[in-house]
């Protein structure tokens, strides 16, 4: 299968490396700075008992190649529209575009650009980051990609993609409703983002202070209420998992959005939180804590735009 991985950061780089190691024909579309680092050091994945080195096949925006069988879109929401232009020549009539972004707003942009028939739903579950050398550090065991047709119908292309993923050591269980799965991941990540960004600390640091342990479940209740009102109630098992995640004493966990905030970098706040609160208003769901978190991050973005960060 010819695969284009758009972005070779902590998520796309990890999954792309796994697929390339498994013998798939994988190209990585990267920006000049990332291309320079990958050319110098190669693509490296470390952690959780894994030590992977490979020389990636890199392509650029002016010559992305294609068309491909599968485009694995793993970019930050802040660069989504640029990425869509860059991959346009890579998407042919039989190409499947599989996005691994949080939230759901990107689906509208993808369908508008490439048509509903080209776009799949996708959820990535992986805990990775880039270290100071640009290598990918795997910090926890999950390596999961969920995918499916947006209208939830069974399809041969989804089964073929799931088979390729599984052969690369990427779990890809069958998913009855991928859009619901995307909403459920959105509830998880928006809860974690709001908790850590509002309190400017790790999960463990928030839970170490008086009143801290109550905040995560309160944020989760708001996010889950929005998902339910949108027609995607979160299963009890997932609610229990998220509750445990955001109330674990001593946990060093932070999401990548928090790490961007702490570094003074632009964040995906609009895609992850503002969009959720806008949908909450349209659905008649009150989300005062999520609104506060979104406002907090908008102030950060305003400072960046004004050159004060």
Coordinates of C-alpha atoms in Angstrom, one line a residue:
X1 CA 0.0 0.0 0.0
X2 CA 1.4 3.4 -1.0
X3 CA 1.0 5.7 2.1
X4 CA 1.7 9.4 2.5
X5 CA 2.1 10.4 6.2
X6 CA 1.5 14.1 6.4
X7 CA 3.7 15.2 9.3
X8 CA 6.4 13.3 11.0
X9 CA 6.0 14.6 14.5
X10 CA 5.2 12.6 17.6
X11 CA 2.0 11.0 16.2
X12 CA 2.5 10.8 12.5
X13 CA 6.2 10.0 12.8
X14 CA 5.4 7.1 15.2
X15 CA 2.7 5.5 13.1
X16 CA 4.5 6.2 9.8
X17 CA 7.7 4.6 11.2
X18 CA 5.7 1.5 12.3
X19 CA 4.2 1.1 8.8
X20 CA 7.5 1.6 7.1
X21 CA 9.2 -0.9 9.3
X22 CA 6.5 -3.4 8.4
X23 CA 7.4 -3.0 4.7
X24 CA 4.8 -0.6 3.5
X25 CA 5.7 2.0 0.9
X26 CA 5.6 5.1 3.2
X27 CA 6.5 8.7 2.3
X28 CA 6.6 11.5 4.8
X29 CA 5.5 15.0 3.8
X30 CA 7.4 17.4 6.1
X31 CA 8.4 21.0 6.5
X32 CA 12.0 22.1 5.8
X33 CA 13.1 22.2 9.5
X34 CA 11.8 18.7 10.2
X35 CA 13.3 17.4 6.9
X36 CA 16.7 18.7 7.9
X37 CA 16.5 17.0 11.3
X38 CA 15.3 13.7 9.8
X39 CA 18.0 13.8 7.1
X40 CA 20.7 14.3 9.7
X41 CA 19.5 11.7 12.3
X42 CA 16.9 9.5 10.6
X43 CA 13.5 8.8 12.1
X44 CA 14.0 7.4 15.6
X45 CA 11.4 6.0 18.1
X46 CA 12.4 5.2 21.7
X47 CA 10.6 4.0 24.8
X48 CA 8.3 1.3 26.1
X49 CA 10.8 -1.3 25.0
X50 CA 11.0 0.0 21.5
X51 CA 14.1 1.3 19.7
X52 CA 13.5 1.9 16.0
X53 CA 15.8 3.6 13.5
X54 CA 15.0 4.1 9.9
X55 CA 15.9 6.4 7.0
X56 CA 12.5 7.9 5.9
X57 CA 11.5 8.7 2.4
X58 CA 10.8 12.4 2.5
X59 CA 8.7 14.5 0.1
X60 CA 8.0 18.2 0.0
X61 CA 5.0 20.3 -0.6
X62 CA 6.1 21.3 -4.1
X63 CA 6.6 17.6 -5.1
X64 CA 4.5 15.4 -2.8
X65 CA 4.2 12.5 -5.3
X66 CA 1.1 10.5 -5.6
X67 CA -1.6 9.7 -5.9
X68 CA -1.4 7.5 -2.9
X69 CA -3.7 4.7 -1.6
X70 CA -3.8 6.2 1.8
X71 CA -3.0 9.7 3.2
X72 CA -2.5 9.6 6.9
X73 CA -3.1 13.2 8.0
X74 CA -1.4 13.9 11.3
X75 CA -0.9 17.7 11.6
X76 CA -1.8 20.3 14.2
X77 CA -5.2 21.9 13.5
X78 CA -3.4 25.3 13.2
X79 CA -1.7 24.0 10.0
X80 CA -4.7 22.0 8.6
X81 CA -5.7 24.3 5.8
X82 CA -2.1 24.7 4.6
X83 CA -1.8 20.9 4.7
X84 CA -4.9 20.4 2.6
X85 CA -3.4 22.5 -0.2
X86 CA -0.1 20.7 0.0
X87 CA -1.7 17.2 -0.4
X88 CA -4.2 18.1 -3.1
X89 CA -2.0 16.6 -5.8
X90 CA -1.5 13.4 -3.8
X91 CA -5.3 12.6 -3.5
X92 CA -6.5 10.6 -6.5
X93 CA -10.0 9.1 -7.2
X94 CA -9.2 6.0 -5.1
X95 CA -7.3 7.7 -2.3
X96 CA -8.5 7.3 1.3
X97 CA -7.8 10.3 3.5
X98 CA -7.5 9.3 7.2
X99 CA -7.2 12.3 9.6
X100 CA -5.8 11.8 13.1
X101 CA -6.8 15.2 14.6
X102 CA -8.8 15.8 17.7
X103 CA -12.3 17.1 17.5
X104 CA -14.5 16.9 14.5
X105 CA -14.3 20.3 12.7
X106 CA -11.7 19.1 10.4
X107 CA -14.1 16.7 8.8
X108 CA -16.0 19.5 7.2
X109 CA -12.9 21.0 5.7
X110 CA -11.7 17.6 4.3
X111 CA -15.1 16.8 2.8
X112 CA -15.3 20.2 1.2
X113 CA -11.9 19.8 -0.4
X114 CA -11.8 16.2 -1.4
X115 CA -15.5 15.0 -1.3
X116 CA -17.2 12.8 1.2
X117 CA -16.2 9.6 -0.6
X118 CA -12.5 10.2 0.0
X119 CA -12.6 10.9 3.7
X120 CA -12.6 8.5 6.6
X121 CA -13.0 9.2 10.3
X122 CA -10.0 8.5 12.5
X123 CA -9.0 8.4 16.1
X124 CA -5.4 8.0 17.3
X125 CA -4.5 6.7 20.8
X126 CA -0.8 7.1 21.5
X127 CA 1.3 8.9 24.1
X128 CA 4.4 10.2 22.4
X129 CA 6.4 13.4 22.3
X130 CA 9.5 14.8 20.5
X131 CA 12.6 15.1 22.6
X132 CA 15.2 17.9 22.2
X133 CA 16.9 16.0 19.4
X134 CA 13.7 15.6 17.4
X135 CA 13.4 11.9 18.2
X136 CA 10.0 10.3 19.1
X137 CA 9.7 9.3 22.7
X138 CA 7.0 6.8 23.4
X139 CA 5.7 7.3 27.0
X140 CA 2.9 4.8 27.4
X141 CA 1.8 1.5 25.7
X142 CA -1.2 2.4 23.5
X143 CA -0.6 2.3 19.8
X144 CA -4.1 2.5 18.3
X145 CA -5.8 3.9 15.2
X146 CA -9.6 3.6 14.9
X147 CA -11.1 4.2 11.5
X148 CA -14.3 3.8 9.6
X149 CA -16.6 5.3 7.0
X150 CA -18.3 8.5 8.1
X151 CA -21.7 7.0 7.4
X152 CA -20.8 3.9 9.5
X153 CA -21.2 1.5 6.5
X154 CA -18.9 -1.5 6.3
X155 CA -16.3 -1.1 3.5
X156 CA -13.5 -3.1 1.9
X157 CA -11.1 -0.2 2.0
X158 CA -11.5 0.2 5.8
X159 CA -10.9 -3.5 6.3
X160 CA -7.8 -3.3 4.0
X161 CA -6.4 -0.4 6.0
X162 CA -7.1 -2.1 9.3
X163 CA -5.2 -5.2 8.1
X164 CA -2.2 -3.1 7.1
X165 CA -2.2 -1.3 10.5
X166 CA -2.5 -4.5 12.4
X167 CA 0.4 -6.0 10.5
X168 CA 2.5 -3.0 11.6
X169 CA 1.7 -3.6 15.3
X170 CA -0.9 -0.8 15.4
X171 CA -4.1 -2.0 17.0
X172 CA -7.2 -1.2 14.9
X173 CA -10.3 -2.8 16.3
X174 CA -13.5 -2.7 14.3
X175 CA -15.5 0.4 15.1
X176 CA -19.3 0.6 14.5
X177 CA -19.5 4.4 14.5
X178 CA -16.2 6.2 14.0
X179 CA -17.8 9.7 14.3
X180 CA -19.1 8.7 17.8
X181 CA -15.6 7.4 18.6
X182 CA -14.2 10.8 17.5
X183 CA -16.6 12.5 19.9
X184 CA -15.6 10.3 22.7
X185 CA -11.9 10.9 22.2
X186 CA -12.8 14.7 22.0
X187 CA -14.5 14.4 25.5
X188 CA -11.4 12.8 26.9
X189 CA -8.9 15.3 25.4
X190 CA -10.9 18.4 26.1
X191 CA -11.2 17.3 29.8
X192 CA -7.5 16.7 30.1
X193 CA -6.6 19.9 28.2
X194 CA -8.9 22.0 30.3
X195 CA -7.7 20.5 33.6
X196 CA -4.0 21.0 33.0
X197 CA -4.2 24.3 31.1
X198 CA -6.5 26.0 33.6
X199 CA -4.4 24.9 36.5
X200 CA -1.0 25.2 34.7
X201 CA 0.2 21.8 36.0
X202 CA 0.3 18.1 35.6
X203 CA -2.6 15.9 36.5
X204 CA -0.8 14.9 39.7
X205 CA -0.1 18.5 40.7
X206 CA -3.7 19.4 40.3
X207 CA -4.8 16.5 42.4
X208 CA -2.3 17.2 45.1
X209 CA -4.0 20.4 46.3
X210 CA -7.2 20.9 48.2
X211 CA -10.2 20.8 45.8
X212 CA -8.1 19.7 42.9
X213 CA -9.5 16.2 42.7
X214 CA -13.0 17.5 42.0
X215 CA -12.1 19.6 39.0
X216 CA -11.4 16.8 36.5
X217 CA -14.7 15.0 37.0
X218 CA -16.6 18.3 36.8
X219 CA -15.0 19.2 33.5
X220 CA -15.7 15.6 32.2
X221 CA -19.4 16.0 33.1
X222 CA -19.7 19.1 31.0
X223 CA -17.9 17.6 28.0
X224 CA -19.8 14.4 28.2
X225 CA -23.1 16.3 28.3
X226 CA -22.2 18.1 25.0
X227 CA -21.4 14.7 23.4
X228 CA -24.6 13.2 24.6
X229 CA -26.6 16.2 23.3
X230 CA -24.9 15.8 19.9
X231 CA -26.2 12.2 19.8
X232 CA -23.0 10.4 21.0
X233 CA -23.4 9.5 24.7
X234 CA -20.1 8.4 26.2
X235 CA -20.1 4.8 27.3
X236 CA -19.7 4.2 31.1
X237 CA -16.4 2.4 30.7
X238 CA -14.9 5.4 28.9
X239 CA -16.2 7.8 31.5
X240 CA -14.7 5.7 34.2
X241 CA -11.3 5.6 32.3
X242 CA -11.3 9.3 31.9
X243 CA -12.2 9.9 35.5
X244 CA -9.4 7.6 36.6
X245 CA -7.0 9.4 34.3
X246 CA -7.7 12.9 35.5
X247 CA -7.8 11.9 39.2
X248 CA -4.6 9.8 39.5
X249 CA -2.4 11.0 42.4
X250 CA 1.1 11.8 41.3
X251 CA 0.4 11.4 37.6
X252 CA 2.9 13.3 35.4
X253 CA 0.4 13.4 32.5
X254 CA 0.0 16.5 30.4
X255 CA -1.4 16.7 26.8
X256 CA 0.6 18.2 24.0
X257 CA -1.6 21.3 24.0
X258 CA -0.6 22.0 27.5
X259 CA 3.1 21.6 26.5
X260 CA 2.6 24.0 23.7
X261 CA 1.0 26.5 26.1
X262 CA 3.9 26.1 28.6
X263 CA 6.4 26.7 25.8
X264 CA 4.6 29.9 24.7
X265 CA 3.7 28.4 21.3
X266 CA 0.4 28.5 19.4
X267 CA -2.1 25.9 20.4
X268 CA -5.0 24.0 19.0
X269 CA -7.3 25.8 21.5
X270 CA -9.9 26.8 18.9
X271 CA -10.2 23.4 17.4
X272 CA -10.3 21.5 20.7
X273 CA -12.1 23.8 23.1
X274 CA -13.7 26.8 21.4
X275 CA -15.4 24.6 18.8
X276 CA -16.8 22.4 21.6
X277 CA -18.2 25.3 23.5
X278 CA -19.7 26.8 20.4
X279 CA -21.5 23.4 19.8
X280 CA -22.6 23.4 23.4
X281 CA -24.3 26.7 23.0
X282 CA -26.1 25.5 19.8
X283 CA -27.2 22.4 21.7
X284 CA -28.4 24.3 24.8
X285 CA -25.7 22.7 27.1
X286 CA -24.2 24.9 29.8
X287 CA -20.4 24.5 30.0
X288 CA -19.1 27.2 32.4
X289 CA -15.8 25.4 33.2
X290 CA -15.0 24.6 29.6
X291 CA -15.9 28.2 28.7
X292 CA -13.4 29.4 31.2
X293 CA -10.7 27.1 29.9
X294 CA -11.3 28.2 26.3
X295 CA -11.2 31.8 27.4
X296 CA -7.9 31.2 29.2
X297 CA -6.4 29.8 26.0
X298 CA -7.8 32.6 23.8
X299 CA -5.9 35.1 26.0
X300 CA -2.7 33.1 25.4
X301 CA -3.4 33.2 21.6
X302 CA -4.0 36.9 21.8
X303 CA -0.7 37.5 23.5
X304 CA 1.1 35.5 20.7
X305 CA -0.7 37.5 18.0
X306 CA 0.4 40.7 19.7
X307 CA 4.0 39.5 20.0
X308 CA 4.0 39.4 23.8
X309 CA 4.9 35.7 24.2

